[in-house]
Coordinates of C-alpha atoms in Angstrom, one line a residue:
M25 CA -10.0 -13.0 15.7
P26 CA -6.1 -11.4 16.8
E27 CA -4.8 -9.4 13.5
A28 CA -0.6 -11.0 13.3
Y29 CA 1.4 -8.6 12.4
I30 CA 4.8 -8.8 11.7
Y31 CA 7.1 -6.0 12.9
D32 CA 10.7 -7.5 12.0
A33 CA 12.5 -10.1 10.0
V34 CA 16.8 -10.7 9.8
R35 CA 18.5 -13.2 8.2
T36 CA 22.2 -14.4 8.3
P37 CA 24.0 -14.6 5.2
R38 CA 23.7 -17.4 3.0
G39 CA 27.7 -19.7 3.5
R40 CA 28.9 -22.0 1.3
G41 CA 27.7 -25.3 2.5
K42 CA 30.5 -27.6 2.3
A43 CA 33.7 -27.5 4.8
D44 CA 35.1 -24.6 3.4
G45 CA 32.4 -22.4 3.5
A46 CA 32.7 -19.6 5.5
L47 CA 30.3 -21.0 8.3
H48 CA 31.5 -24.2 8.1
E49 CA 33.0 -23.6 11.5
V50 CA 29.3 -22.3 13.1
S51 CA 27.4 -24.7 14.7
T52 CA 23.8 -24.8 14.0
L53 CA 23.1 -23.2 17.5
G54 CA 25.0 -20.3 16.6
L55 CA 23.7 -19.7 13.7
A56 CA 20.6 -19.4 15.5
T57 CA 21.3 -17.7 18.0
T58 CA 22.5 -14.7 15.9
A59 CA 18.8 -14.7 13.9
L60 CA 17.7 -14.4 17.5
K61 CA 19.5 -11.7 19.0
T62 CA 20.4 -9.8 16.7
L63 CA 15.9 -9.6 16.5
R64 CA 15.6 -9.2 20.1
E65 CA 18.3 -6.6 20.0
R66 CA 17.3 -4.4 17.6
N67 CA 14.2 -4.6 18.5
K68 CA 15.3 -3.8 22.2
I69 CA 12.6 -6.3 22.8
D70 CA 12.1 -7.2 26.2
T71 CA 11.5 -10.9 26.3
K72 CA 9.1 -10.9 28.6
L73 CA 6.5 -10.6 26.8
V74 CA 7.9 -13.5 24.0
D75 CA 5.9 -16.7 24.2
D76 CA 6.8 -18.4 22.2
V77 CA 10.1 -19.6 19.7
V78 CA 9.4 -21.5 16.9
L79 CA 12.2 -22.7 14.3
G80 CA 12.1 -24.8 11.6
C81 CA 15.4 -28.1 11.0
V82 CA 15.0 -29.6 8.7
D83 CA 17.3 -32.5 10.3
P84 CA 16.9 -31.3 13.7
V85 CA 19.9 -34.4 15.1
G86 CA 23.2 -34.4 16.6
E87 CA 24.5 -30.8 17.3
A88 CA 21.2 -29.3 15.8
G89 CA 18.8 -31.9 17.6
S90 CA 17.1 -30.9 20.8
D91 CA 15.0 -28.7 20.3
I92 CA 17.0 -26.3 18.6
A93 CA 14.5 -23.3 19.2
R94 CA 14.3 -23.2 23.1
M95 CA 18.6 -23.8 23.1
A96 CA 18.8 -20.4 20.6
A97 CA 16.2 -18.9 23.0
L98 CA 18.4 -19.1 25.7
T99 CA 21.8 -18.4 24.5
A100 CA 20.7 -15.8 22.8
G101 CA 19.1 -14.1 26.4
Y102 CA 16.1 -14.2 26.2
G103 CA 15.8 -15.5 29.0
D104 CA 14.6 -18.9 31.1
H105 CA 11.1 -18.6 30.4
V106 CA 11.0 -18.0 26.6
P107 CA 9.8 -21.5 25.8
G108 CA 11.6 -23.0 22.3
V109 CA 9.5 -26.2 20.1
Q110 CA 11.3 -26.8 16.9
I111 CA 9.4 -28.6 13.8
N112 CA 10.3 -29.8 10.7
R113 CA 7.9 -29.2 7.0
F114 CA 11.0 -30.1 4.8
C115 CA 12.0 -27.0 2.8
A116 CA 8.9 -24.4 3.8
S117 CA 9.4 -25.4 7.4
G118 CA 11.0 -21.8 8.4
L119 CA 7.5 -20.3 6.8
D120 CA 5.9 -23.1 8.5
A121 CA 7.5 -21.9 11.5
V122 CA 6.1 -18.2 10.9
N123 CA 2.8 -19.5 10.1
F124 CA 3.1 -21.4 13.6
A125 CA 3.7 -18.8 15.6
A126 CA 0.9 -16.4 13.2
A127 CA -1.1 -18.9 14.0
Q128 CA -0.5 -18.5 18.1
V129 CA -1.4 -14.9 18.0
M130 CA -4.3 -15.1 16.3
A131 CA -5.8 -17.6 18.1
G132 CA -5.5 -15.7 20.5
Q133 CA -3.5 -17.7 22.9
H134 CA 0.0 -16.0 22.7
D135 CA 1.1 -11.9 22.4
L136 CA 4.6 -12.3 20.7
T137 CA 6.5 -15.0 19.1
V138 CA 9.1 -15.1 17.0
G139 CA 8.8 -17.8 13.9
G140 CA 12.3 -18.9 12.2
G141 CA 14.3 -21.5 10.8
V142 CA 18.1 -22.8 10.6
E143 CA 19.9 -24.9 8.5
A144 CA 23.6 -26.1 9.1
M145 CA 23.8 -28.1 6.2
S146 CA 28.1 -28.4 5.9
R147 CA 27.8 -29.8 9.1
V148 CA 24.6 -31.4 9.2
G149 CA 23.7 -33.0 5.6
I150 CA 21.2 -33.3 4.4
G151 CA 19.0 -36.8 5.0
A152 CA 20.9 -37.1 8.1
S153 CA 17.7 -38.2 10.3
G154 CA 17.1 -40.7 8.4
G155 CA 13.3 -42.0 7.5
A156 CA 10.8 -44.3 6.4
W157 CA 9.9 -42.2 3.4
P158 CA 13.3 -43.3 0.6
V159 CA 14.0 -46.9 2.4
D160 CA 10.3 -48.0 3.4
P161 CA 8.2 -49.6 0.1
T162 CA 5.0 -49.7 2.4
I163 CA 5.6 -46.2 1.8
A164 CA 8.3 -45.9 -1.0
I165 CA 6.2 -47.5 -3.4
P166 CA 2.5 -45.7 -3.2
A167 CA 3.8 -42.7 -2.5
Y168 CA 6.6 -42.9 -5.8
Y169 CA 9.7 -42.6 -3.9
M170 CA 12.2 -40.6 -5.9
P171 CA 15.1 -38.2 -5.2
Q172 CA 14.1 -34.3 -5.5
G173 CA 16.4 -34.3 -8.9
I174 CA 13.9 -37.3 -10.6
S175 CA 11.0 -35.2 -9.7
A176 CA 11.9 -32.0 -10.8
D177 CA 13.2 -33.5 -14.4
L178 CA 9.7 -35.2 -14.5
I179 CA 8.7 -32.0 -14.2
A180 CA 10.4 -29.9 -16.9
T181 CA 9.2 -33.1 -19.2
K182 CA 5.5 -33.5 -18.5
Y183 CA 5.4 -30.0 -18.7
G184 CA 8.0 -29.5 -22.0
F185 CA 10.7 -27.1 -19.9
T186 CA 14.0 -28.0 -22.5
R187 CA 17.8 -27.8 -20.7
D188 CA 18.1 -24.3 -22.7
D189 CA 14.4 -22.8 -20.6
C190 CA 16.2 -24.3 -17.3
D191 CA 19.4 -22.5 -17.5
A192 CA 18.3 -19.8 -18.6
Y193 CA 15.8 -19.3 -16.3
A194 CA 18.4 -20.2 -14.1
V195 CA 20.7 -17.3 -15.4
E196 CA 18.0 -14.8 -15.0
S197 CA 18.3 -15.3 -11.0
Q198 CA 21.8 -15.0 -10.4
K199 CA 21.8 -11.6 -12.1
R200 CA 19.2 -10.8 -9.8
A201 CA 20.4 -11.4 -6.8
A202 CA 23.8 -9.6 -8.2
I203 CA 21.9 -6.1 -9.2
A204 CA 19.1 -6.7 -5.5
W205 CA 23.1 -7.4 -3.4
N206 CA 25.0 -4.0 -5.2
E207 CA 22.1 -2.1 -4.7
G208 CA 21.9 -2.8 -0.7
R209 CA 18.4 -4.4 -1.1
F210 CA 19.8 -6.9 0.9
A211 CA 21.2 -4.8 3.8
K212 CA 18.0 -4.5 5.7
S213 CA 17.4 -8.1 7.0
I214 CA 20.9 -9.0 6.3
V215 CA 23.2 -9.6 9.6
P216 CA 26.7 -10.3 10.1
V217 CA 28.4 -13.5 11.5
M218 CA 30.4 -12.7 13.7
D219 CA 33.2 -15.2 15.9
V220 CA 33.4 -15.1 19.7
N221 CA 36.7 -12.0 18.7
G222 CA 33.5 -10.0 16.9
L223 CA 35.3 -10.3 14.0
T224 CA 33.1 -10.7 11.0
I225 CA 33.3 -14.5 9.5
L226 CA 30.5 -14.0 6.6
A227 CA 28.8 -11.0 6.1
K228 CA 27.5 -12.2 3.1
D229 CA 25.6 -14.5 0.4
E230 CA 28.7 -17.2 -0.4
H231 CA 26.7 -18.6 -2.9
M232 CA 26.3 -16.6 -6.1
R233 CA 28.1 -16.8 -9.2
P234 CA 27.3 -13.4 -11.1
S235 CA 29.0 -14.4 -14.1
T236 CA 27.1 -18.0 -15.2
D237 CA 26.0 -17.2 -18.8
M238 CA 24.2 -20.1 -21.0
Q239 CA 27.6 -20.6 -22.2
S240 CA 29.5 -21.5 -19.2
L241 CA 25.7 -23.6 -17.8
A242 CA 25.8 -26.2 -20.8
S243 CA 29.3 -28.0 -19.7
L244 CA 27.5 -28.8 -17.1
K245 CA 26.2 -32.5 -17.4
P246 CA 23.2 -33.4 -15.9
S247 CA 23.1 -34.1 -12.4
F248 CA 20.3 -36.9 -12.2
A249 CA 20.9 -38.7 -15.3
M250 CA 23.2 -42.2 -13.4
M251 CA 21.4 -41.9 -10.6
A252 CA 18.0 -42.0 -12.3
Q253 CA 19.1 -45.1 -14.4
Q254 CA 21.1 -47.3 -11.7
G255 CA 18.1 -47.3 -8.9
G256 CA 15.0 -47.4 -11.2
F257 CA 13.9 -44.0 -10.7
D258 CA 13.1 -43.4 -14.4
A259 CA 10.6 -46.4 -14.7
V260 CA 8.5 -44.7 -11.3
A261 CA 9.0 -42.1 -12.7
I262 CA 7.4 -43.3 -15.7
Q263 CA 4.5 -45.6 -14.3
A264 CA 3.4 -42.4 -11.8
H265 CA 3.2 -40.5 -14.8
P266 CA 2.5 -42.9 -18.3
E267 CA 1.5 -40.6 -19.8
V268 CA 5.8 -39.2 -20.4
E269 CA 7.4 -42.1 -21.9
A270 CA 10.6 -41.2 -21.0
I271 CA 12.5 -38.4 -19.1
N272 CA 14.1 -35.9 -19.6
H273 CA 17.2 -34.7 -17.5
V274 CA 17.5 -31.0 -17.4
H275 CA 18.9 -30.1 -14.4
H276 CA 22.2 -29.1 -12.8
A277 CA 24.3 -28.1 -10.2
G278 CA 23.8 -24.4 -11.8
N279 CA 20.0 -24.8 -12.3
S280 CA 19.1 -26.1 -8.5
S281 CA 19.2 -24.8 -5.7
G282 CA 22.7 -24.2 -3.7
I283 CA 23.1 -26.5 -0.2
V284 CA 24.1 -23.4 2.1
D285 CA 24.4 -23.2 6.0
G286 CA 21.9 -20.0 7.3
A287 CA 19.3 -19.2 9.9
A288 CA 16.6 -16.7 9.9
A289 CA 14.5 -14.7 12.9
V290 CA 11.1 -13.1 12.5
L291 CA 9.0 -10.7 14.8
V292 CA 4.9 -11.4 15.0
G293 CA 2.8 -10.4 17.1
N294 CA -1.4 -9.0 17.8
A295 CA -1.9 -5.3 18.0
E296 CA -1.4 -4.9 22.2
A297 CA 1.9 -6.4 21.7
G298 CA 3.4 -4.6 19.3
K299 CA 2.4 -1.2 20.7
A300 CA 4.1 -2.1 24.5
A301 CA 7.7 -3.4 23.2
G302 CA 6.9 0.1 21.2
L303 CA 7.7 -1.5 17.8
K304 CA 5.7 -0.4 15.1
P305 CA 4.0 -3.0 12.4
R306 CA 5.7 -3.5 8.3
V307 CA 3.2 -6.2 7.9
R308 CA 0.5 -8.2 8.6
I309 CA -0.1 -11.4 7.1
R310 CA -3.5 -11.7 5.7
A311 CA -3.6 -15.3 5.0
F312 CA -1.8 -18.7 4.7
A313 CA -2.1 -22.2 4.0
N314 CA -0.5 -26.1 3.1
I315 CA -2.0 -29.0 1.7
G316 CA -0.6 -31.8 -0.1
S317 CA 0.2 -32.4 -3.4
D318 CA 1.1 -35.5 -6.3
P319 CA 4.0 -37.0 -4.4
A320 CA 5.8 -38.1 -7.4
L321 CA 5.7 -35.2 -9.1
M322 CA 6.5 -33.7 -6.1
L323 CA 7.5 -30.3 -6.3
T324 CA 4.5 -28.6 -7.5
G325 CA 2.3 -27.7 -4.5
P326 CA 3.5 -24.2 -4.6
V327 CA 0.5 -24.0 -7.8
D328 CA -2.0 -25.8 -5.7
V329 CA -1.8 -24.5 -2.7
T330 CA -1.3 -21.4 -4.1
K331 CA -5.2 -21.6 -5.4
K332 CA -6.1 -23.3 -1.5
V333 CA -4.2 -19.5 -0.3
L334 CA -6.3 -16.9 -2.4
K335 CA -9.4 -18.9 -2.0
R336 CA -8.9 -18.9 1.8
A337 CA -7.9 -15.0 1.1
G338 CA -10.4 -13.9 -0.9
M339 CA -8.4 -12.9 -2.9
K340 CA -7.0 -13.7 -7.0
L341 CA -3.5 -13.8 -8.0
S342 CA -3.4 -10.7 -10.2
D343 CA -4.3 -9.1 -6.4
I344 CA -0.6 -10.7 -5.5
D345 CA 2.0 -7.6 -6.5
L346 CA 5.4 -9.3 -5.6
I347 CA 5.8 -13.5 -5.7
E348 CA 8.5 -15.5 -3.8
I349 CA 8.9 -18.6 -4.6
N350 CA 11.6 -20.9 -4.0
E351 CA 13.7 -22.4 -6.3
A352 CA 14.5 -25.5 -5.8
F353 CA 14.3 -26.5 -9.2
S354 CA 14.3 -24.4 -12.5
S355 CA 11.4 -25.8 -13.2
V356 CA 9.2 -25.7 -10.0
V357 CA 9.0 -22.1 -10.4
L358 CA 9.0 -22.2 -14.7
R359 CA 5.6 -24.4 -14.1
F360 CA 4.6 -22.0 -11.1
M361 CA 4.4 -19.1 -14.1
Q362 CA 3.1 -21.3 -16.8
A363 CA 0.2 -22.9 -14.4
F364 CA -1.0 -19.3 -13.6
E365 CA 0.3 -17.2 -16.5
V366 CA 1.8 -15.3 -14.2
D367 CA 4.6 -12.7 -15.9
H368 CA 8.0 -13.4 -14.3
A369 CA 8.2 -8.9 -13.9
K370 CA 6.8 -9.9 -10.2
V371 CA 8.2 -13.4 -9.4
N372 CA 11.9 -13.8 -7.6
V373 CA 12.7 -10.5 -8.5
N374 CA 15.7 -10.2 -6.4
G375 CA 17.3 -14.1 -7.6
G376 CA 16.7 -16.5 -5.5
A377 CA 17.9 -20.0 -4.0
I378 CA 19.5 -21.5 -7.7
A379 CA 21.6 -18.0 -7.1
L380 CA 21.6 -17.2 -3.8
G381 CA 21.4 -21.0 -1.9
H382 CA 18.5 -23.4 -0.3
P383 CA 19.6 -23.6 4.0
L384 CA 16.9 -26.3 3.8
G385 CA 14.4 -25.6 7.6
A386 CA 15.4 -21.5 7.1
T387 CA 15.1 -20.1 3.8
G388 CA 11.1 -19.6 4.2
A389 CA 11.3 -17.4 6.5
M390 CA 14.4 -16.3 4.5
I391 CA 12.3 -15.5 1.2
L392 CA 9.5 -14.5 3.8
G393 CA 12.1 -11.4 4.8
T394 CA 12.7 -11.6 1.2
A395 CA 9.8 -9.8 0.2
I396 CA 8.8 -7.5 2.7
D397 CA 12.0 -5.5 2.2
E398 CA 11.5 -5.9 -2.0
L399 CA 7.3 -4.1 -0.9
E400 CA 8.7 -1.6 0.8
R401 CA 11.2 -0.9 -1.2
S402 CA 9.2 -0.8 -4.1
G403 CA 6.5 0.8 -2.7
K404 CA 4.0 -2.2 -2.9
S405 CA 1.4 -3.8 -1.3
T406 CA 0.8 -7.2 -1.0
A407 CA 3.3 -10.7 -1.2
L408 CA 2.8 -14.1 -1.7
I409 CA 5.9 -17.0 -1.0
T410 CA 5.3 -19.7 -1.6
L411 CA 7.6 -22.8 -1.3
C412 CA 7.6 -26.9 -2.5
I413 CA 8.4 -29.2 -0.3
G414 CA 9.4 -33.1 -0.5
A415 CA 6.9 -36.2 -0.8
G416 CA 4.5 -33.6 -2.0
M417 CA 3.3 -31.4 -0.5
G418 CA 3.3 -27.3 -0.2
T419 CA 3.2 -23.6 1.7
A420 CA 2.3 -20.3 1.2
T421 CA 1.3 -17.2 3.2
I422 CA 0.4 -14.3 1.4
I423 CA 1.4 -10.9 3.2
E424 CA 0.3 -7.2 3.7
R425 CA 1.7 -3.9 3.8
V426 CA 1.0 -2.1 7.0

């Protein structure tokens, strides 16, 4: 089976996902085009060698619909012959898009592919694509449907994480992200978003709040308590996990991932394609995996899928030097570290989505790129990238520096 190598990874800065966010004026297509065009230009890719473009997008409707991957490939100058496909596995879409692209290479059917993702959350809101999960009782009842924030609070309650635990984690995420930016750790991957006149719209992640401390977070009210009470979701959570007597609502805007806009693109290929394109591989993809997990807890999938992908790779967690786990909510990462007794010193060393934001369909590809950059900066060898997913799933990828 051919090896799949990653030759490059780029991402836009994350813009605040609101009408006053810097990237609000940029369309979903514009964001995806920026990432794909930069990948093509800075690697001097002859796009005749590119077999496919796979992009994640969680709400592919309106301007983000009609196969955004194909549209972006065209506007990014890849040529008529380069196809594109959009995929959706909720929050892991961007990482799975890279995994899908790698699978094409590893199967021997494609030689050079692009994976990545995009989400313009200030323009196409969360849940814009609808779906049966929250509204059709034939799935909502057996799946114990509840909003993700309430599942995050259920995790915190079940596994003993307090409000202070979650806030302290969030403060550290902000500190690490600020240090990473100040030291230029993201410089290799970031591509500024420009307007039609070539003027910079945004060159730095916009969501960060480096001055965040425990006192400022303490002033925030829990975001999901009223929703849980009015919607009866606390009762649903307790029905799913009767060992929990009452839900302790600990999550709020300051210890949950930020709503942002952004896009990312990752170049994947076999060794022969890389040589033909004059490219040097940066990492090798060791293994990837997906799994279903408890739909009520919903966000514990990274624990389950990490066990699966380590087994597939013939590795132990102690073999992994760096871990990138999407900070959907503080309790997600706290539970992962608790389950594996892993030191925070090797987890999200440059901060995460609490500080930087979570552009749903793009995040997985973004944190993969962050892991690649950090392996090279630190001289370390292996990294695990994993995300929790709506409806109870997990996706993970292991990479090894070349």
